[in-house]
């Protein structure tokens, strides 16, 4: 079993840090003013939002286990048999996907007789393709 983490673009990381800092500042301001107990619901919502912001960073991973590629992202999990993977190509397509970078790989695979694709951004693309036993196109 090989595990690969998602590459994270600097601007995505900067956005996560800025949003977390802003929300944390709001909670700390409520605490400093002594209004935290009066605005407990807001503090809880802000704290949960910080957790949700960082969840993709901590949770996005690609696991190659025997004959299956397992992709985990937030609440979602994809399982793609390695035998169904047709090709892997480099792309910077910006459609929503389980990738935290625009430096991506497009994985074309068969599902129920139809060709589908998913976009991933492993940190080490070459090692990822070697683990898939597929040459990068």
Coordinates of N, CA, C and O in Angstrom, one line a residue:
X1 N 0.8 -1.2 0.0 CA 0.0 0.0 0.0 C 0.9 1.2 0.0 O 1.8 1.4 0.8
X2 N 0.6 2.1 -1.0 CA 1.3 3.4 -1.0 C 0.4 4.5 -0.9 O -0.7 4.6 -1.5
X3 N 0.8 5.5 0.0 CA -0.1 6.7 0.2 C 0.6 7.9 -0.4 O 1.8 8.1 -0.2
X4 N -0.2 8.7 -1.0 CA 0.2 10.0 -1.6 C -0.7 11.1 -1.1 O -1.9 11.0 -1.1
X5 N 0.0 12.2 -0.6 CA -0.8 13.4 -0.2 C -0.9 14.3 -1.4 O -0.2 14.3 -2.4
X6 N -1.9 15.2 -1.3 CA -2.2 16.2 -2.4 C -1.2 17.3 -2.3 O -0.9 17.8 -1.2
X7 N -0.7 17.8 -3.4 CA 0.1 19.0 -3.5 C -0.8 20.1 -3.2 O -2.0 20.1 -3.6
X8 N -0.3 21.2 -2.5 CA -1.2 22.3 -2.1 C -0.5 23.6 -2.7 O 0.6 23.9 -2.5
X9 N -1.3 24.3 -3.6 CA -0.8 25.5 -4.1 C -0.7 26.6 -3.0 O -1.5 26.6 -2.1
X10 N 0.3 27.5 -3.2 CA 0.6 28.5 -2.2 C -0.7 29.4 -2.0 O -0.9 29.8 -0.8
X11 N -1.4 29.7 -3.0 CA -2.5 30.6 -2.9 C -3.7 30.0 -2.2 O -4.4 30.7 -1.5
X12 N -3.8 28.7 -2.3 CA -4.9 28.0 -1.6 C -4.5 28.0 -0.1 O -5.4 28.2 0.8
X13 N -3.3 27.7 0.2 CA -2.8 27.7 1.6 C -2.9 29.0 2.2 O -3.4 29.2 3.3
X14 N -2.6 30.1 1.4 CA -2.7 31.5 1.9 C -4.1 31.8 2.2 O -4.4 32.4 3.3
X15 N -5.1 31.4 1.4 CA -6.5 31.6 1.6 C -6.9 30.9 2.9 O -7.7 31.5 3.7
X16 N -6.5 29.7 3.1 CA -6.9 28.9 4.3 C -6.4 29.6 5.5 O -7.1 29.7 6.6
X17 N -5.1 30.0 5.5 CA -4.5 30.7 6.6 C -5.3 32.0 6.9 O -5.6 32.3 8.1
X18 N -5.5 32.8 5.9 CA -6.2 34.1 6.1 C -7.6 33.9 6.7 O -8.0 34.6 7.6
X19 N -8.4 33.0 6.1 CA -9.7 32.8 6.6 C -9.7 32.3 8.0 O -10.5 32.7 8.9
X20 N -8.8 31.4 8.3 CA -8.7 30.8 9.7 C -8.3 31.9 10.7 O -8.8 32.0 11.8
X21 N -7.3 32.8 10.3 CA -6.9 33.9 11.1 C -8.0 34.9 11.4 O -8.2 35.3 12.5
X22 N -8.8 35.2 10.4 CA -9.9 36.1 10.5 C -10.9 35.5 11.5 O -11.4 36.2 12.4
X23 N -11.3 34.3 11.3 CA -12.3 33.7 12.2 C -11.8 33.5 13.6 O -12.5 33.8 14.6
X24 N -10.5 33.2 13.8 CA -9.9 33.1 15.1 C -9.8 34.5 15.8 O -10.1 34.6 17.0
X25 N -9.6 35.5 15.0 CA -9.5 36.8 15.5 C -10.9 37.2 16.0 O -11.0 37.9 17.1
X26 N -12.0 36.8 15.3 CA -13.3 37.2 15.8 C -13.6 36.5 17.1 O -14.2 37.1 18.0
X27 N -13.2 35.2 17.3 CA -13.5 34.5 18.5 C -12.7 35.1 19.6 O -13.2 35.3 20.8
X28 N -11.4 35.5 19.4 CA -10.6 36.1 20.4 C -11.1 37.5 20.8 O -11.0 37.8 22.0
X29 N -11.6 38.2 19.9 CA -12.2 39.5 20.2 C -13.4 39.4 21.1 O -13.6 40.1 22.0
X30 N -14.3 38.4 20.8 CA -15.4 38.1 21.7 C -14.9 37.8 23.1 O -15.5 38.2 24.1
X31 N -13.9 37.0 23.2 CA -13.3 36.6 24.5 C -12.8 37.8 25.2 O -13.0 38.0 26.4
X32 N -12.0 38.6 24.5 CA -11.4 39.8 25.1 C -12.4 40.8 25.6 O -12.3 41.4 26.6
X33 N -13.5 40.9 24.9 CA -14.6 41.9 25.3 C -15.5 41.3 26.3 O -16.4 42.0 26.8
X34 N -15.4 40.0 26.6 CA -16.2 39.4 27.6 C -17.6 39.0 27.1 O -18.5 38.8 27.8
X35 N -17.8 38.9 25.7 CA -19.1 38.6 25.2 C -19.1 37.2 24.6 O -20.1 36.9 23.9
X36 N -18.1 36.4 24.9 CA -18.0 35.0 24.3 C -19.2 34.2 24.8 O -19.8 33.5 24.0
X37 N -19.6 34.3 26.1 CA -20.7 33.5 26.6 C -22.0 34.0 26.0 O -22.9 33.2 25.8
X38 N -22.2 35.2 25.7 CA -23.4 35.8 25.0 C -23.5 35.4 23.6 O -24.6 35.3 23.0
X39 N -22.3 35.2 22.9 CA -22.3 34.9 21.5 C -21.7 33.5 21.3 O -20.9 33.3 20.3
X40 N -22.0 32.6 22.2 CA -21.5 31.2 22.1 C -21.8 30.5 20.8 O -20.9 29.8 20.2
X41 N -22.9 30.7 20.2 CA -23.3 30.1 19.0 C -22.4 30.6 17.8 O -21.9 29.8 17.0
X42 N -22.1 31.9 17.8 CA -21.2 32.4 16.8 C -19.8 31.8 17.0 O -19.1 31.4 16.0
X43 N -19.3 31.7 18.2 CA -18.0 31.1 18.5 C -17.9 29.7 18.0 O -16.9 29.3 17.4
X44 N -19.0 28.9 18.3 CA -19.0 27.5 17.8 C -19.0 27.4 16.3 O -18.3 26.6 15.7
X45 N -19.8 28.3 15.7 CA -19.9 28.3 14.2 C -18.5 28.7 13.6 O -18.1 28.0 12.6
X46 N -17.9 29.7 14.1 CA -16.6 30.1 13.6 C -15.5 29.0 13.8 O -14.7 28.7 12.9
X47 N -15.6 28.3 15.0 CA -14.6 27.2 15.2 C -14.9 26.0 14.3 O -13.9 25.5 13.7
X48 N -16.1 25.7 14.1 CA -16.4 24.6 13.1 C -16.0 25.0 11.7 O -15.6 24.1 10.9
X49 N -16.2 26.2 11.4 CA -15.8 26.7 10.0 C -14.2 26.6 9.8 O -13.8 26.1 8.8
X50 N -13.5 26.9 10.9 CA -12.0 26.7 10.8 C -11.7 25.2 10.6 O -10.9 24.9 9.7
X51 N -12.4 24.3 11.3 CA -12.2 22.9 11.1 C -12.5 22.5 9.7 O -11.8 21.7 9.0
X52 N -13.6 22.9 9.1 CA -14.0 22.6 7.8 C -13.1 23.2 6.7 O -12.9 22.5 5.7
X53 N -12.5 24.3 7.0 CA -11.5 24.9 6.1 C -10.3 24.0 6.0 O -9.8 23.8 4.9
X54 N -9.8 23.5 7.1 CA -8.6 22.7 7.1 C -8.8 21.2 6.8 O -7.8 20.5 6.6
X55 N -10.0 20.8 6.9 CA -10.3 19.4 6.6 C -9.8 18.8 5.3 O -9.1 17.8 5.3
X56 N -10.0 19.5 4.2 CA -9.4 19.0 2.9 C -7.9 18.9 3.0 O -7.3 17.9 2.4
X57 N -7.2 19.8 3.7 CA -5.7 19.8 3.7 C -5.3 18.5 4.5 O -4.3 17.8 4.1
X58 N -6.0 18.2 5.5 CA -5.6 17.0 6.4 C -6.2 15.7 5.8 O -5.7 14.7 6.2
X59 N -7.2 15.8 5.0 CA -7.9 14.6 4.6 C -7.7 14.1 3.2 O -7.9 12.9 2.9
X60 N -7.2 15.0 2.3 CA -7.1 14.6 0.9 C -5.9 13.7 0.7 O -4.7 14.1 1.0
X61 N -6.1 12.5 0.2 CA -5.1 11.5 0.0 C -5.4 10.5 -1.1 O -6.6 10.3 -1.3
X62 N -4.4 9.9 -1.6 CA -4.6 9.0 -2.7 C -3.8 7.7 -2.3 O -2.6 7.8 -2.0
X63 N -4.5 6.6 -2.2 CA -3.9 5.4 -1.7 C -4.0 4.3 -2.8 O -5.1 4.1 -3.4
X64 N -2.8 3.7 -3.1 CA -2.8 2.6 -4.1 C -2.6 1.4 -3.3 O -1.5 1.2 -2.7
X65 N -3.6 0.5 -3.3 CA -3.6 -0.7 -2.5 C -3.9 -1.9 -3.4 O -5.0 -2.0 -3.9
X66 N -2.9 -2.7 -3.6 CA -2.9 -3.9 -4.5 C -3.5 -3.5 -5.9 O -2.7 -3.2 -6.7
X67 N -4.7 -3.7 -6.1 CA -5.3 -3.4 -7.4 C -6.3 -2.3 -7.5 O -7.1 -2.2 -8.4
X68 N -6.3 -1.4 -6.5 CA -7.3 -0.3 -6.4 C -6.7 1.0 -6.0 O -5.8 1.1 -5.2
X69 N -7.1 2.0 -6.7 CA -6.8 3.4 -6.3 C -7.9 4.0 -5.5 O -9.1 4.0 -5.9
X70 N -7.6 4.3 -4.2 CA -8.7 4.9 -3.3 C -8.3 6.3 -3.1 O -7.3 6.7 -2.7
X71 N -9.3 7.2 -3.5 CA -9.2 8.6 -3.4 C -10.1 9.1 -2.2 O -11.3 8.9 -2.3
X72 N -9.5 9.8 -1.2 CA -10.3 10.3 -0.1 C -10.3 11.8 -0.1 O -9.2 12.4 -0.2
X73 N -11.4 12.5 -0.1 CA -11.5 13.9 -0.1 C -12.8 14.3 0.6 O -13.9 13.9 0.2
X74 N -12.7 15.0 1.7 CA -13.8 15.4 2.6 C -14.7 14.2 2.9 O -14.2 13.3 3.5
X75 N -16.0 14.3 2.5 CA -16.9 13.2 2.8 C -16.9 12.1 1.7 O -17.6 11.1 1.8
X76 N -16.1 12.3 0.7 CA -16.2 11.5 -0.5 C -15.1 10.5 -0.6 O -14.0 10.7 -0.1
X77 N -15.4 9.3 -1.2 CA -14.3 8.3 -1.4 C -14.6 7.6 -2.7 O -15.7 7.2 -3.0
X78 N -13.6 7.6 -3.6 CA -13.7 7.0 -4.9 C -12.8 5.7 -4.8 O -11.7 5.8 -4.3
X79 N -13.2 4.6 -5.4 CA -12.4 3.4 -5.5 C -12.4 3.1 -7.0 O -13.4 2.8 -7.6
X80 N -11.2 3.1 -7.6 CA -11.0 2.9 -9.0 C -10.1 1.7 -9.2 O -8.9 1.7 -8.7
X81 N -10.6 0.6 -9.7 CA -9.7 -0.6 -10.0 C -8.6 -0.1 -11.0 O -8.8 0.6 -12.0
X82 N -7.4 -0.5 -10.6 CA -6.2 -0.1 -11.5 C -6.4 -0.6 -12.9 O -5.9 0.0 -13.9
X83 N -7.0 -1.8 -13.1 CA -7.2 -2.3 -14.4 C -8.2 -1.5 -15.3 O -8.2 -1.6 -16.5
X84 N -9.0 -0.6 -14.6 CA -9.9 0.3 -15.4 C -9.3 1.6 -15.8 O -9.9 2.3 -16.6
X85 N -8.1 1.9 -15.3 CA -7.4 3.1 -15.7 C -6.9 3.0 -17.1 O -6.1 2.1 -17.4
X86 N -7.3 3.9 -17.9 CA -6.9 3.9 -19.3 C -5.6 4.7 -19.6 O -4.7 4.3 -20.3
X87 N -5.6 5.9 -19.0 CA -4.4 6.8 -19.2 C -4.3 7.9 -18.2 O -5.3 8.2 -17.5
X88 N -3.1 8.4 -18.0 CA -2.9 9.5 -17.0 C -2.2 10.6 -17.8 O -1.1 10.3 -18.4
X89 N -2.7 11.8 -17.8 CA -2.1 12.9 -18.4 C -2.0 14.1 -17.5 O -2.8 14.3 -16.6
X90 N -1.0 15.0 -17.8 CA -0.9 16.2 -17.0 C -1.9 17.2 -17.5 O -2.2 17.3 -18.7
X91 N -2.4 18.0 -16.6 CA -3.4 19.0 -16.9 C -3.4 20.1 -15.9 O -2.9 19.9 -14.8
X92 N -4.0 21.3 -16.2 CA -4.2 22.3 -15.2 C -5.7 22.8 -15.3 O -6.0 23.9 -14.9
X93 N -6.5 21.8 -15.7 CA -8.0 22.1 -15.7 C -8.5 22.4 -14.3 O -8.2 21.7 -13.4
X94 N -9.2 23.5 -14.2 CA -9.6 24.0 -12.9 C -11.0 23.6 -12.4 O -11.5 24.2 -11.5
X95 N -11.6 22.6 -13.0 CA -12.9 22.1 -12.5 C -12.7 21.5 -11.1 O -11.6 21.1 -10.7
X96 N -13.8 21.5 -10.3 CA -13.7 21.0 -8.9 C -13.3 19.6 -8.9 O -13.8 18.8 -9.7
X97 N -12.4 19.2 -8.0 CA -11.9 17.9 -8.0 C -11.2 17.7 -6.6 O -11.0 18.6 -5.9
X98 N -10.9 16.4 -6.3 CA -10.2 16.1 -5.1 C -8.7 16.5 -5.2 O -7.8 15.6 -5.1
X99 N -8.4 17.7 -5.5 CA -7.0 18.2 -5.7 C -6.9 19.6 -5.1 O -7.8 20.4 -5.3
X100 N -5.8 19.8 -4.4 CA -5.6 21.1 -3.8 C -4.5 22.0 -4.5 O -4.0 22.9 -4.0
X101 N -4.3 21.6 -5.8 CA -3.4 22.3 -6.6 C -3.9 22.3 -8.1 O -4.7 21.4 -8.4
X102 N -3.5 23.3 -8.8 CA -3.9 23.3 -10.3 C -2.9 22.5 -11.1 O -3.1 22.3 -12.3
X103 N -1.8 22.1 -10.5 CA -0.8 21.2 -11.1 C -1.3 19.8 -11.0 O -1.0 19.1 -10.0
X104 N -2.1 19.3 -11.9 CA -2.9 18.1 -11.7 C -2.6 17.0 -12.7 O -2.0 17.2 -13.8
X105 N -3.1 15.8 -12.4 CA -3.1 14.7 -13.3 C -4.5 14.3 -13.6 O -5.4 14.3 -12.7
X106 N -4.8 14.1 -14.9 CA -6.1 13.6 -15.3 C -6.1 12.1 -15.4 O -5.3 11.6 -16.2
X107 N -6.9 11.4 -14.7 CA -7.0 10.0 -14.7 C -8.2 9.6 -15.5 O -9.3 9.8 -15.0
X108 N -8.1 9.0 -16.7 CA -9.2 8.5 -17.4 C -9.4 7.0 -17.1 O -8.4 6.2 -17.1
X109 N -10.6 6.6 -16.7 CA -10.9 5.3 -16.3 C -12.3 4.8 -16.8 O -13.1 5.7 -17.2
X110 N -12.5 3.6 -16.8 CA -13.8 3.0 -17.2 C -14.7 2.7 -16.0 O -14.2 2.2 -15.0
X111 N -15.9 3.1 -16.1 CA -16.9 2.8 -15.0 C -18.2 2.5 -15.7 O -18.8 3.4 -16.4
X112 N -18.7 1.3 -15.5 CA -20.0 0.9 -16.1 C -20.0 1.0 -17.6 O -21.0 1.5 -18.2
X113 N -18.9 0.8 -18.2 CA -18.8 0.8 -19.7 C -18.6 2.2 -20.2 O -18.5 2.4 -21.4
X114 N -18.5 3.2 -19.4 CA -18.3 4.6 -19.9 C -17.0 5.1 -19.4 O -16.5 4.8 -18.3
X115 N -16.4 6.0 -20.2 CA -15.1 6.6 -19.8 C -15.4 7.8 -18.9 O -16.2 8.7 -19.3
X116 N -14.8 7.8 -17.8 CA -14.9 8.9 -16.8 C -13.5 9.4 -16.5 O -12.5 8.8 -16.9
X117 N -13.4 10.6 -15.9 CA -12.1 11.1 -15.5 C -12.2 11.7 -14.1 O -13.3 12.1 -13.7
X118 N -11.1 11.8 -13.4 CA -11.0 12.5 -12.2 C -9.6 13.2 -12.2 O -8.7 12.7 -12.8
X119 N -9.6 14.3 -11.5 CA -8.3 15.1 -11.5 C -7.7 15.0 -10.1 O -8.4 15.2 -9.1
X120 N -6.4 14.7 -10.0 CA -5.7 14.6 -8.8 C -4.5 15.4 -8.8 O -4.0 15.8 -9.9
X121 N -3.9 15.7 -7.7 CA -2.7 16.5 -7.6 C -1.7 15.9 -6.6 O -1.4 16.5 -5.5
X122 N -1.2 14.7 -6.9 CA -0.2 14.1 -5.9 C 1.1 15.0 -5.9 O 1.5 15.6 -6.9
X123 N 1.7 15.0 -4.7 CA 2.9 15.8 -4.6 C 4.0 15.3 -5.5 O 4.8 16.1 -6.1
X124 N 4.2 14.0 -5.5 CA 5.2 13.4 -6.4 C 4.5 12.6 -7.5 O 4.1 11.5 -7.4
X125 N 4.4 13.3 -8.6 CA 3.6 12.7 -9.8 C 4.3 11.5 -10.3 O 3.7 10.5 -10.7
X126 N 5.6 11.5 -10.4 CA 6.4 10.4 -11.0 C 6.2 9.1 -10.2 O 6.0 8.0 -10.7
X127 N 6.4 9.3 -8.9 CA 6.2 8.1 -8.0 C 4.8 7.6 -8.0 O 4.6 6.4 -8.0
X128 N 3.8 8.5 -8.1 CA 2.4 8.1 -8.2 C 2.2 7.3 -9.4 O 1.5 6.2 -9.4
X129 N 2.7 7.7 -10.6 CA 2.5 7.0 -11.8 C 3.2 5.7 -11.8 O 2.7 4.7 -12.4
X130 N 4.4 5.6 -11.2 CA 5.1 4.4 -11.1 C 4.3 3.4 -10.2 O 4.2 2.2 -10.5
X131 N 3.7 3.9 -9.2 CA 2.9 3.0 -8.3 C 1.6 2.5 -9.1 O 1.2 1.4 -8.8
X132 N 1.1 3.3 -10.0 CA 0.0 2.9 -10.8 C 0.5 1.9 -12.0 O -0.4 1.3 -12.6
X133 N 1.8 1.9 -12.2 CA 2.4 1.1 -13.3 C 1.9 1.7 -14.7 O 1.6 0.9 -15.6
X134 N 1.8 3.0 -14.7 CA 1.3 3.7 -16.0 C 2.3 4.8 -16.2 O 2.8 5.5 -15.4
X135 N 2.6 5.0 -17.5 CA 3.5 6.1 -17.9 C 2.7 7.3 -18.1 O 1.6 7.3 -18.6
X136 N 3.3 8.4 -17.7 CA 2.6 9.7 -17.8 C 2.7 10.2 -19.2 O 3.7 10.2 -19.8
X137 N 1.5 10.6 -19.7 CA 1.5 11.1 -21.1 C 1.5 12.6 -21.2 O 1.0 13.3 -20.4

